[in-house]
Amino acid sequence: MTDTPARLLQLLSLLQTPREWPGGELADRLGVSRRTVRRDIDRLRELGYPVQAARGAEGGYRLVAGKAMPPLVLDDEEAVAIAVGLRAGAGHAVDGVDEASVRALAKLEQVLPSRLRHRVASLQAATMPLAGPWRGDGATVDPRTLTTLASAVTGQERLRFDYVSGDGTATKRLVEPYRLVSTGRRWYLVAYDVERGDWRTFRVDRVAEPFATGARFAPRELPEANAAEFVRNSMNRLQPVLDVDVTFEAPADFVTARLPSSMGAPEPLDGGRCRLRTSCTDSLEWVALRLALVDCEFTVNGPQAMTGYLRDLGERLTRATAPGPGE
């Protein structure tokens, strides 16, 4: 490895494991000489990392336990991006990722400067995960919007922002923010709309120019057990339930690995096939495309509207690949 910065990062990653590394083993791992390892260790020490060398022929190295590491240099957007990604990993049922995210969050919070640590803590305190059929691909959110909303939630401060509803209507809102909810696909703000005198759910990607007014408020009682339940029930009221029944010409484990976990697991059938029967509130178009991405033959047993949509989609795709005039 000839890239010194990349090599130093890999060396630091190895030293952060709770063990002592012989110089020869580090040299083999990094693909360099022991002399280069010694120089890299000196560079890490110059940067403030407390690397201790053990006596002996092997010249083992380890990070000294109990000493603080130099703070990470992150701007606000980077800190929020890391917090959002790790928080999502810790809150969703992805094998191995949730535990690793918790450990990474603990390391991050240990070394973050206090100003950035406060922002990360605000986002964590103001956010809760919602498991369900709404996970998947979704709209992007400006990290600065998230931090503004999160700070207002934790500070119990009224917010003003511009909002565009699903039908394109633009409005200005004054709210008492209660909690941010991450579905894995989108972010939602649960808040009491002061001017409308009722609780509302706002998609954060439709929020623009949010700012805290400085006016404090006493939290009202939410008409649900928690914010996640409020968002879940709001979705159920707004979106019809789609009952899906599909037979795949592939084994169940093959299909399960290629579908979102929110769609459930198919049941195995004879002949290496499987059948998926599930209910969700995702759009018919989104579900149809997810089924096509499984990359195997399948038959839609229901609903009939999906059969028609897939037939039309197939015809459009066929026309898209037809040769043009003169080809």
PDB file of C-alpha atoms in Angstrom, residues 285 289 308-322:
ATOM      1  CA  GLU A 285     -46.479   1.203  -9.026  1.00  0.00           C
ATOM      2  CA  LEU A 289     -41.329  -2.372  -9.718  1.00  0.00           C
ATOM      3  CA  GLY A 308     -52.933  -4.547 -15.739  1.00  0.00           C
ATOM      4  CA  TYR A 309     -50.189  -2.142 -14.664  1.00  0.00           C
ATOM      5  CA  LEU A 310     -47.441  -4.707 -15.283  1.00  0.00           C
ATOM      6  CA  ARG A 311     -48.918  -5.563 -18.685  1.00  0.00           C
ATOM      7  CA  ASP A 312     -48.910  -1.887 -19.709  1.00  0.00           C
ATOM      8  CA  LEU A 313     -45.412  -1.422 -18.295  1.00  0.00           C
ATOM      9  CA  GLY A 314     -44.134  -4.409 -20.253  1.00  0.00           C
ATOM     10  CA  GLU A 315     -45.572  -3.031 -23.466  1.00  0.00           C
ATOM     11  CA  ARG A 316     -43.979   0.368 -22.850  1.00  0.00           C
ATOM     12  CA  LEU A 317     -40.607  -1.247 -22.162  1.00  0.00           C
ATOM     13  CA  THR A 318     -40.913  -3.322 -25.340  1.00  0.00           C
ATOM     14  CA  ARG A 319     -41.635  -0.201 -27.386  1.00  0.00           C
ATOM     15  CA  ALA A 320     -38.667   1.534 -25.759  1.00  0.00           C
ATOM     16  CA  THR A 321     -36.313  -1.154 -27.092  1.00  0.00           C
ATOM     17  CA  ALA A 322     -37.761  -1.242 -30.610  1.00  0.00           C
TER      18      ALA A 322
END
